[in-house]
XYZ file of C-alpha atoms in Angstrom:
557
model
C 54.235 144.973 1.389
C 56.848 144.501 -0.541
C 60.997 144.930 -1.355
C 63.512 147.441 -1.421
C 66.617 147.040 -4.077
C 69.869 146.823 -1.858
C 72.516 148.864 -3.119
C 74.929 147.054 -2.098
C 73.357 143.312 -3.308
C 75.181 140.438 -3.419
C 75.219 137.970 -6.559
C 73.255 135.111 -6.045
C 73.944 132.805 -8.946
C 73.046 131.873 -12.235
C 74.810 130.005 -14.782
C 71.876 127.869 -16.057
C 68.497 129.390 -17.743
C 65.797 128.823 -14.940
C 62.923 126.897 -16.202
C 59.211 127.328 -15.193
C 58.240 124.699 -12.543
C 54.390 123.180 -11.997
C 51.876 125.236 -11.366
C 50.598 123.205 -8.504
C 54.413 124.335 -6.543
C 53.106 127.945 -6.588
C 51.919 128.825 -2.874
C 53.554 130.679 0.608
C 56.005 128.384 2.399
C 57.371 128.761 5.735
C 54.447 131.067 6.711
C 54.384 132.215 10.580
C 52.117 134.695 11.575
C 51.896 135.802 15.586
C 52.526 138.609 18.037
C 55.450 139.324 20.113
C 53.479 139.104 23.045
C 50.382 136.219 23.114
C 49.092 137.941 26.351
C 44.969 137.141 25.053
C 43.828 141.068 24.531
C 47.608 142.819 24.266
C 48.506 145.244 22.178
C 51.402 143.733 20.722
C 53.281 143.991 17.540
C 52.185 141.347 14.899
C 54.550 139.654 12.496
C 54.289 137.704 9.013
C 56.118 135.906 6.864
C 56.294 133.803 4.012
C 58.239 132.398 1.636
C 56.967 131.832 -2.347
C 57.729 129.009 -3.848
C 58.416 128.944 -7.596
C 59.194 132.629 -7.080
C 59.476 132.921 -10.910
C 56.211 132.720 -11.825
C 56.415 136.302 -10.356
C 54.226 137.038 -7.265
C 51.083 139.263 -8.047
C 49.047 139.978 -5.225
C 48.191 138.094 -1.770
C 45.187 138.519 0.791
C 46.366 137.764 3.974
C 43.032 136.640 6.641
C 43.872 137.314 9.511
C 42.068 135.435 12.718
C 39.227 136.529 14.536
C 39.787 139.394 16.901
C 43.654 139.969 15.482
C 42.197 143.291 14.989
C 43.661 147.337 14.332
C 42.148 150.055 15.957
C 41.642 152.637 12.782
C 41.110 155.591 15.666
C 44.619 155.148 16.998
C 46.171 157.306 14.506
C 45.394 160.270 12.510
C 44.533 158.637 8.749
C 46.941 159.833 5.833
C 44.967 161.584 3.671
C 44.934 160.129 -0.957
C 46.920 163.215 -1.623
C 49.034 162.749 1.032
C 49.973 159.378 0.213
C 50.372 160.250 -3.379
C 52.835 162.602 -2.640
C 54.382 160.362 -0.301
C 54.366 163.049 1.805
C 51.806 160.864 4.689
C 52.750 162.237 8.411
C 54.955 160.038 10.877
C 52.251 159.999 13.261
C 50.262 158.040 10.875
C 52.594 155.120 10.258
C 50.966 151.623 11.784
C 53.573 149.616 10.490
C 56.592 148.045 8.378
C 57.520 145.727 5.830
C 59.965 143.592 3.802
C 60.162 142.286 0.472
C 62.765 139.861 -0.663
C 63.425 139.368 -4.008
C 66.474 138.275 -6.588
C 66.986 141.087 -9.782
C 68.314 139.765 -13.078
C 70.470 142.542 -14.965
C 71.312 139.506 -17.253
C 68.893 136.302 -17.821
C 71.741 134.134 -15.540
C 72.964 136.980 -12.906
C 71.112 136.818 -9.997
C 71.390 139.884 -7.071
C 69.620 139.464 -3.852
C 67.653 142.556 -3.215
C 66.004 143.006 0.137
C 63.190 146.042 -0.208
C 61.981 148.266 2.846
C 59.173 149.837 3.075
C 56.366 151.526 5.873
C 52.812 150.816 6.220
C 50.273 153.898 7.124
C 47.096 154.313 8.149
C 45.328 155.440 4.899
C 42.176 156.932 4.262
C 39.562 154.479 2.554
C 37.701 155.262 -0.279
C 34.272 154.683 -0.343
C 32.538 152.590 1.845
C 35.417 150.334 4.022
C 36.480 149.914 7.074
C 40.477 150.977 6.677
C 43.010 151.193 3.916
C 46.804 150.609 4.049
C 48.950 152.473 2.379
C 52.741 150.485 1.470
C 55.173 152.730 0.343
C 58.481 150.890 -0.680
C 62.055 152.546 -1.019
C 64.334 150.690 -2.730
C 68.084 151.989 -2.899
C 67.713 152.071 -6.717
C 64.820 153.171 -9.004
C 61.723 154.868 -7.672
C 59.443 154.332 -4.845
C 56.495 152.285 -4.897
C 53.364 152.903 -3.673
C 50.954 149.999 -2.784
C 47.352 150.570 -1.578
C 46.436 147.733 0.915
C 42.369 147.063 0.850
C 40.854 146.067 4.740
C 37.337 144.187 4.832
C 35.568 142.559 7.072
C 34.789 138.629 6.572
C 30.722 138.048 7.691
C 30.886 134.954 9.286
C 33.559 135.589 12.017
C 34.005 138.919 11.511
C 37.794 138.569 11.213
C 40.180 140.623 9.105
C 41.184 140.174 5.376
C 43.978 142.417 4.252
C 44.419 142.511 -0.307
C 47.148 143.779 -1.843
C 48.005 143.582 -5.891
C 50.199 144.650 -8.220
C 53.020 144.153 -6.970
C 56.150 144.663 -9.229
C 58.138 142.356 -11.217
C 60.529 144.378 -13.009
C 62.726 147.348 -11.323
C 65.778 149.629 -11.938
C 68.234 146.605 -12.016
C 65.608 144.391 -14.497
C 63.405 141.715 -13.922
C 62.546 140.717 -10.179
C 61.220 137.458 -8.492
C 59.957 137.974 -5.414
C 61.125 135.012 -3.102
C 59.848 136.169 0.887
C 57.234 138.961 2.028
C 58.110 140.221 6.426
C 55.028 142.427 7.820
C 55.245 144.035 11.137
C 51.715 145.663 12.338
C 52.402 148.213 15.392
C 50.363 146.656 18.394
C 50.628 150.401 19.525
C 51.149 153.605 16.861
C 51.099 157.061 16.917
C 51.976 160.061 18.705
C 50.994 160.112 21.725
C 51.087 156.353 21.068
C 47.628 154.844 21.388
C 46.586 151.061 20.956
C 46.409 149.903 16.863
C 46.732 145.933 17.019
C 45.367 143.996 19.740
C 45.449 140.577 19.891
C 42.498 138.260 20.224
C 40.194 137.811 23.892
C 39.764 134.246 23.305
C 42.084 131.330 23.761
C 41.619 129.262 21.203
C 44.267 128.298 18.426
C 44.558 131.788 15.910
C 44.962 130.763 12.333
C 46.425 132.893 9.879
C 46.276 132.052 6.191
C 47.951 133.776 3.291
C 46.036 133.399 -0.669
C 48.684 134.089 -3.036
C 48.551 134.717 -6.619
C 51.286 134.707 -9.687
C 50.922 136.755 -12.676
C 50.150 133.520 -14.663
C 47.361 133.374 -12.936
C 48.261 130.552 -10.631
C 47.081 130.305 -6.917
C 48.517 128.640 -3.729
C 47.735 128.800 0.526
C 49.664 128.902 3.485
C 48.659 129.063 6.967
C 49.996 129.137 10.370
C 49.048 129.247 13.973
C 49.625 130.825 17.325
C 47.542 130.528 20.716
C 46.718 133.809 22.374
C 47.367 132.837 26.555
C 46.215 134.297 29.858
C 42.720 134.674 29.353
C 42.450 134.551 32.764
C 43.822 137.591 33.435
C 41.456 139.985 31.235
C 38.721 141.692 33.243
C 36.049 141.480 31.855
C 32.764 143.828 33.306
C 30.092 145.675 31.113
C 28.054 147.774 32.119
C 24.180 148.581 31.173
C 22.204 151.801 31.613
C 18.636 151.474 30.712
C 15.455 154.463 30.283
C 11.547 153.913 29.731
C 9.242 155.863 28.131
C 6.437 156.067 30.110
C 6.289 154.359 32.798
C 2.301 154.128 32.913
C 0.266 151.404 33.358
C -1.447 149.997 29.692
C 1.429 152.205 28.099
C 2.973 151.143 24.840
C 6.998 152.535 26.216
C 9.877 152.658 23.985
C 12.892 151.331 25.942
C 16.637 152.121 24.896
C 19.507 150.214 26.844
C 23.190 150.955 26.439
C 25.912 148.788 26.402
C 29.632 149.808 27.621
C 32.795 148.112 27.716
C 35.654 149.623 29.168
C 38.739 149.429 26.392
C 41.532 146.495 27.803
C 38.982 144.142 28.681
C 37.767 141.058 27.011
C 35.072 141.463 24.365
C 31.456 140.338 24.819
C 30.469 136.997 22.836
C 27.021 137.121 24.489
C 24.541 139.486 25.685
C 21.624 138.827 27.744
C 18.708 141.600 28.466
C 16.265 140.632 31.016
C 13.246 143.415 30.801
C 11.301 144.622 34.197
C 8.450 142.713 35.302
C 5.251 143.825 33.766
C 6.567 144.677 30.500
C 5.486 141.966 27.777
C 5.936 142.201 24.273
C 2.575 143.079 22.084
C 0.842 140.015 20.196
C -0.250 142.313 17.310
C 3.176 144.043 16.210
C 4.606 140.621 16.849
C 2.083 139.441 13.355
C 3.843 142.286 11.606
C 7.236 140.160 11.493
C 9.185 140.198 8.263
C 8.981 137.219 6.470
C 12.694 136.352 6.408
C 13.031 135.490 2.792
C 11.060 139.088 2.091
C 14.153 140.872 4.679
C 16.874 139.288 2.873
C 15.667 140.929 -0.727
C 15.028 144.318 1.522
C 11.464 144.417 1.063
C 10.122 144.706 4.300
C 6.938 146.484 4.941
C 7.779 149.583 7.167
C 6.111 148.532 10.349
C 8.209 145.716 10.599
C 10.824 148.472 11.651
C 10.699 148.340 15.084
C 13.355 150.272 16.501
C 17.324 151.858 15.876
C 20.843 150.657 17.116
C 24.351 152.280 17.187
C 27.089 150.039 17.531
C 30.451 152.169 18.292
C 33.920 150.393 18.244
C 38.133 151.889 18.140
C 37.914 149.909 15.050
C 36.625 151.922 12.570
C 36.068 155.560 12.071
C 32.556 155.857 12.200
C 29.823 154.200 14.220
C 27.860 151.556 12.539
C 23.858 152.590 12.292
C 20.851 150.988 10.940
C 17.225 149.926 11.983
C 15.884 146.717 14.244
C 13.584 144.994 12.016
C 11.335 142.469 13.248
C 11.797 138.866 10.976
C 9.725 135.608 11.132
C 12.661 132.491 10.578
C 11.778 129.993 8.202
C 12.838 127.461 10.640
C 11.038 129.010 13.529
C 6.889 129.491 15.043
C 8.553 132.478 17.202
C 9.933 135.853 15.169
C 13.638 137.305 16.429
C 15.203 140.589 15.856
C 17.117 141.180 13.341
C 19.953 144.195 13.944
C 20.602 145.686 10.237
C 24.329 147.531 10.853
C 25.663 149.413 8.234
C 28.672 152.144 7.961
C 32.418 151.147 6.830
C 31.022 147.879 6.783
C 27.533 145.853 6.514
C 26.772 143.770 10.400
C 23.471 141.939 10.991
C 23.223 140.243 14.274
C 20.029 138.354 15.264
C 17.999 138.470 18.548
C 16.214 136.090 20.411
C 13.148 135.957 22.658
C 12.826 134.210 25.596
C 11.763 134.293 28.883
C 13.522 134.654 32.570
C 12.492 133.405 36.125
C 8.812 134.986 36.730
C 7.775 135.302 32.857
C 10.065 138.556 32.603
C 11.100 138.405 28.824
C 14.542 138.279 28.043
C 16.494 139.041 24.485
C 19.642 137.432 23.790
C 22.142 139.026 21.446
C 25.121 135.991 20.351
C 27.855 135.233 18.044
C 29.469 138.310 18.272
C 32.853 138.637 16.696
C 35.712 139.696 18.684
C 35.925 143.115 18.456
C 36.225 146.016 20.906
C 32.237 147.417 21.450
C 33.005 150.685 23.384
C 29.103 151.429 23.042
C 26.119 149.780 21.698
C 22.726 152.094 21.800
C 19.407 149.482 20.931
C 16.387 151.687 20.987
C 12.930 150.070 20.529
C 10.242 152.287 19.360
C 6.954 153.186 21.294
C 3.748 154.404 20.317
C 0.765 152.386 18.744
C 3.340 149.892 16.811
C 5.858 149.560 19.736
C 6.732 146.368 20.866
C 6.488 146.740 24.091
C 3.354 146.744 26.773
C 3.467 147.961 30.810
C 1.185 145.561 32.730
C 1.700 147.490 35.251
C 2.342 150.816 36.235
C 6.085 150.876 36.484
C 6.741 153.739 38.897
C 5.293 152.490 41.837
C 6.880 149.364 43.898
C 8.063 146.866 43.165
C 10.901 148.929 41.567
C 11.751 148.005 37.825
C 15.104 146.334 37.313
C 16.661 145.942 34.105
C 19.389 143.051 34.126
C 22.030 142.074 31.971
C 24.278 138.521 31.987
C 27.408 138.750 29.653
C 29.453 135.905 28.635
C 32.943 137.178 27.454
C 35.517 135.558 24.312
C 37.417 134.490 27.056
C 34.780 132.172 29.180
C 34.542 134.737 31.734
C 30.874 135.724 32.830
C 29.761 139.219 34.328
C 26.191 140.715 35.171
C 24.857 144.561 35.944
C 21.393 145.092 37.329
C 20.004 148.693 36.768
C 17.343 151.098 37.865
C 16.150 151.898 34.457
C 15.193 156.076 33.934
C 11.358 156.248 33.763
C 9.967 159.167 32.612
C 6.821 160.327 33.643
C 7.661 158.891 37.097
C 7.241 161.712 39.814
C 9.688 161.603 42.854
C 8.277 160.847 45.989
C 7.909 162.870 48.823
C 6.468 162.658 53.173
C 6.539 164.510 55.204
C 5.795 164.854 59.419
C 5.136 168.068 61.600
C 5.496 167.740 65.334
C 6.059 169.564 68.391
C 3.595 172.296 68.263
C 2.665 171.274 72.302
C 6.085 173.029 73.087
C 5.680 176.015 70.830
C 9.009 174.576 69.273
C 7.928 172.572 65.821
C 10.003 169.629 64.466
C 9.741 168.906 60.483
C 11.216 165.719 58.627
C 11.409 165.807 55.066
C 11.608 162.418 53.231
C 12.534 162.850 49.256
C 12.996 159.570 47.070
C 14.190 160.067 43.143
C 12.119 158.645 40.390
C 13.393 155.458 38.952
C 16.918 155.542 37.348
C 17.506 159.328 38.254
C 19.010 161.256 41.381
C 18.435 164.160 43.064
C 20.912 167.023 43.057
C 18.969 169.131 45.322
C 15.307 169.736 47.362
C 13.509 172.324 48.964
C 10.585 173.437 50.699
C 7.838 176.333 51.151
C 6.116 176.693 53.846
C 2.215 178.061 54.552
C 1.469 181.092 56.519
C 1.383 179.633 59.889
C 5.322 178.821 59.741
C 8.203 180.014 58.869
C 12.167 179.762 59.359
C 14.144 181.161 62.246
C 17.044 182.566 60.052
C 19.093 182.623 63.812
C 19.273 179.218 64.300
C 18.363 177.727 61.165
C 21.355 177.080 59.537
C 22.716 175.021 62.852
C 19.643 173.345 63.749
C 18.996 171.174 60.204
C 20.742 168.267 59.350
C 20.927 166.295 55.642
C 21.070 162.644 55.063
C 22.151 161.872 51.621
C 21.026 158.175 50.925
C 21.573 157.339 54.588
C 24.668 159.689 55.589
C 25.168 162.516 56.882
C 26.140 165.832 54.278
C 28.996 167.266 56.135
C 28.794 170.487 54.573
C 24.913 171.255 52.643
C 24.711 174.631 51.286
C 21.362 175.954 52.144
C 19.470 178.868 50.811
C 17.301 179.969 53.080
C 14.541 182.666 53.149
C 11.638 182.683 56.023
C 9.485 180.754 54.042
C 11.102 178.222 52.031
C 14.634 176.312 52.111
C 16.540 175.147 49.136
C 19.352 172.447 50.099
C 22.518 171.452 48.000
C 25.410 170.341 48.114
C 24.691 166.906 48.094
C 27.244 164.165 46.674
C 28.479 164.563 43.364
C 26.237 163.105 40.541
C 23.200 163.332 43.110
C 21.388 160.974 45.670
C 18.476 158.611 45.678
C 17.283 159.466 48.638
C 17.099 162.831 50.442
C 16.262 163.375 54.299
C 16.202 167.057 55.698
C 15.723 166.995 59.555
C 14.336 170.689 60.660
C 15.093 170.281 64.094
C 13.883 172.387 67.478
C 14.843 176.356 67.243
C 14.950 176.028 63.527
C 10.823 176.974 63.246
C 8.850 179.459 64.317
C 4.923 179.255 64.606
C 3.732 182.368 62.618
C -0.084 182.040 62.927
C -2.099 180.181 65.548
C -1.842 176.413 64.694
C -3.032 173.177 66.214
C -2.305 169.780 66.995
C -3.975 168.000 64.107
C -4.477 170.811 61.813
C -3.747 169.804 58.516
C -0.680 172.360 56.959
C 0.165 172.591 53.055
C 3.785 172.236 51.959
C 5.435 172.612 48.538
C 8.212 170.201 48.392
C 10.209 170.816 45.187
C 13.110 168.744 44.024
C 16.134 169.050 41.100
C 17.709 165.958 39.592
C 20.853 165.315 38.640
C 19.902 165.891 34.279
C 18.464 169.743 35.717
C 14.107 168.426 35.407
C 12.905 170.165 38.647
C 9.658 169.185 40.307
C 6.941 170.891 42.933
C 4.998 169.016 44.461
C 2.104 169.882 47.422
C 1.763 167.867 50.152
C -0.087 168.181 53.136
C 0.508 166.678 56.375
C -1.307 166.986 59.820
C 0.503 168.641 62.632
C 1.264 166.989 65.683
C 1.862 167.209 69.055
């Protein structure tokens, strides 16, 4: 980020040889770092700046680290492709930000001219494997432009940002150049339409900013400064967790996959607790095929300490980050943890802990995490003979399985979400009575109940021989409940033997009543009080599995 050469400069001064000073004076001065807006979470335009001191030992490169969750969204914008950039030809729409550099040119050893350099900052393509690249290209009002390439990386213990950038001149159309003060300005929102690019952090505490610099002599120097991100108060702050089994049997070895989401503008999740439905407990024997944590950290691991997968999907990088969930033994510990092995535009491992919850359930706890956006984070656990997992019990059948989740946010707030989890291999259920046949005028309630987790978008019925619909009064005499309330408008398809009902709400309903009331039935063959009558009860949920299921029921009075 560096200077432009001011056509019209002003002489600065310069009638004494300046000599070399100490090379403990080298370092940033007067460095202040912080958004426009400290709103905790905003998308706010970010500003640095710094000062060198002993700006003729000629400024080289500088890394500034910027504090954790003071982070740029690499999705906002379109990226700027090498060639692009080359040709500095990169598209508007792909500018993130500007920059400054302020500098003094020598024509002659003792005439100073202040030159103040402009320059824009784009969103740049990386090469290889990184998270984001900045291009700087600098336009001064004399000479050439300069292009500067801008490296992004990720720091592993907080998971802040570091931003390098070298090579930066010291000579230029006018002569030699000392580079005395560096401005930055990173877009808290960029593009076209304009989407979110820096946000600021979701926590409250103090936000440090330091700047490494480094002369061409080799010498080095640090400067830092501080701002406090406020109103973390005002951040919502409510994830969400959607769960599915697989199967839901009893003595089953289930994989289980839970999914994470966190709506963007809200604070970001520090912690993340998963409580798992009663009756599933974790399986001694593929617990004694833990990793030896010495043994994971060389990448030897024997493959059936592999466990499961996770996807980890954030606006701050391009692509999603991937890898396996490996199961480790600690050094430090009698009881093995998870270990979460991320990889994509940048390397992530997050550890997992056991525990256990109010009635034995067994609980995983995910903490530490840095403060970045998660839109979505998919943690699948295998099944199968080396799953994890064990159902005590058979999982379909009350007491219905709950999956919980507590969430502790960067900015003290806490949330929880209790879910249903999808079983599959669960069958919905269905009852069913027949009454009435003393008047010759039959009454039939249908009861339908989704499996676990799903919904029903629609049910039917066939009926035996002995009955069948009165398409005259059908359609007036039944009535739909739709988890307690009335449909106000089913659509019913409706031959004289079996009824199909939609219609219901939109994205289905647990629970399904259809109330065949008096004129709506006919009694086709001879049939009596007690007589037990086959129906086919067939349902449709809400992901298109359909079901039939018989039942029979014994006719009443």
């Amino acid at each position: 980020m560096l200077s432009r050469l001011s056509r019209g400069a002003t002489i600065v001064a310069a009638v004494t040889l300046l000599a070399p000073a100490s090379a403990s004076a080298f370092k940033p001065t007067g460095v202040t770092a912080a958004p426009a807006d400290p709103q905790a979470g905003a998308n706010s335009n970010f500003t640095l700046h710094f000062d060198v001191e002993e700006p003729t030992r000629d400024l080289k490169g500088f890394v500034i680290h910027l504090p954790p969750g003071e982070v740029g969204a690499v999705t906002a914008t379109p990226l700027c492709t090498q060639a692009q950039f080359a040709a500095k030809a990169c598209p508007a729409n792909t500018q993130v930000g500007t920059t400054a550099t302020h500098a003094t040119a020598y024509p002659t050893p003792i005439t100073g001219l202040a030159v103040n350099v402009p320059g824009k900052l784009y969103n740049l393509a990386p090469i290889g494997p990184e998270p984001a690249r900045l291009g700087i290209r600098l336009t001064p009002d004399v000479g050439d432009e300069i292009l500067l390439q801008s490296i992004v990386t990720v720091r592993p213990g907080d998971g802040g940002l570091d931003s390098s950038t070298d090579g930066l001149p010291r000579t230029s159309a006018i002569g030699p150049i000392d580079i005395n003060a560096v401005d930055i300005t990173l877009f808290g929102k960029a593009g076209d339409p304009a989407k979110g690019f820096v946000s600021n952090p979701t926590s409250c505490a103090v936000a440090t900013t330091t700047v490494d610099a480094v002369a061409y002599d080799g010498t080095q120097g640090s400067g830092s400064a501080a701002f406090t991100p406020t109103g973390c108060d005002k951040l919502a702050f409510a994830p969400t967790i959607a769960a599915a089994l697989d199967p839901g049997a009893k003595a089953g070895r289930p994989s289980i996959t839970t999914v994470v989401e966190s709506p963007p503008g809200q604070a970001n999740a520090r912690s993340v607790q998963i409580t798992l439905p009663a009756g599933l407990g974790a399986v001694v024997t593929t617990l004694n095929h833990a990793c030896p944590e010495a043994v994971f950290a060389q990448g030897a691991c024997a493959a059936n300490a592999q466990i499961g997968t996770a996807k980890a999907e954030t606006p701050a990088l391009a692509a999603p980050l991937e890898g396996p969930v490996v199961l480790v033994k600690p050094d430090a510990s009698p009881l093995p943890e998870l270990i979460i092995d991320l990889h994509g535009p940048i390397d992530l491992r997050l550890p997992v802990t056991f525990g256990f919850g109010a009635g034995g359930r067994l609980q995983s706890t995910l903490d530490g995490l840095p403060d970045t956006a998660l839109s979505r984070f998919t943690l699948t656990l295998a099944g199968g003979p080396d799953g994890l997992l064990s159902n005590a019990r058979d999982l379909c059948t009350a007491p219905i399985a709950h999956v919980d989740a507590t969430f502790v946010g960067q900015n003290g707030a806490t949330s929880s979400s209790s879910v249903v989890p999808q079983i599959a291999g669960c069958l919905p259920q269905v009852s069913a009575k027949l009454k009435g046949l003393r008047s010759r005028h039959p009454v039939l309630n249908l009861r339908y109940s989704a499996p676990p987790g799903q919904r029903l978008a629609s049910v039917g019925v066939s009926l035996p021989r002995t009955l069948r619909f009165d398409s005259r009064h059908a359609r007036k005499a039944i009535t739909v409940l739709a988890g307690g309330r009335k449909v106000a408008r089913p659509t019913l398809r409706l031959t004289g033997a079996a009824i199909t009902v939609g219609g219901l709400p939109k994205g289905g309903a647990r629970t399904v009543e259809v109330h065949v009331k008096r004129g709506a039935l006919r009694i086709a063959r001879r049939l009596r009080a007690g007589q037990s009558v086959k129906l086919t009860l067939a349902t449709a949920d809400a992901a298109g599995a359909k079901q039939k299921l018989p039942l029979s029921v014994r006719a009443a009075r």
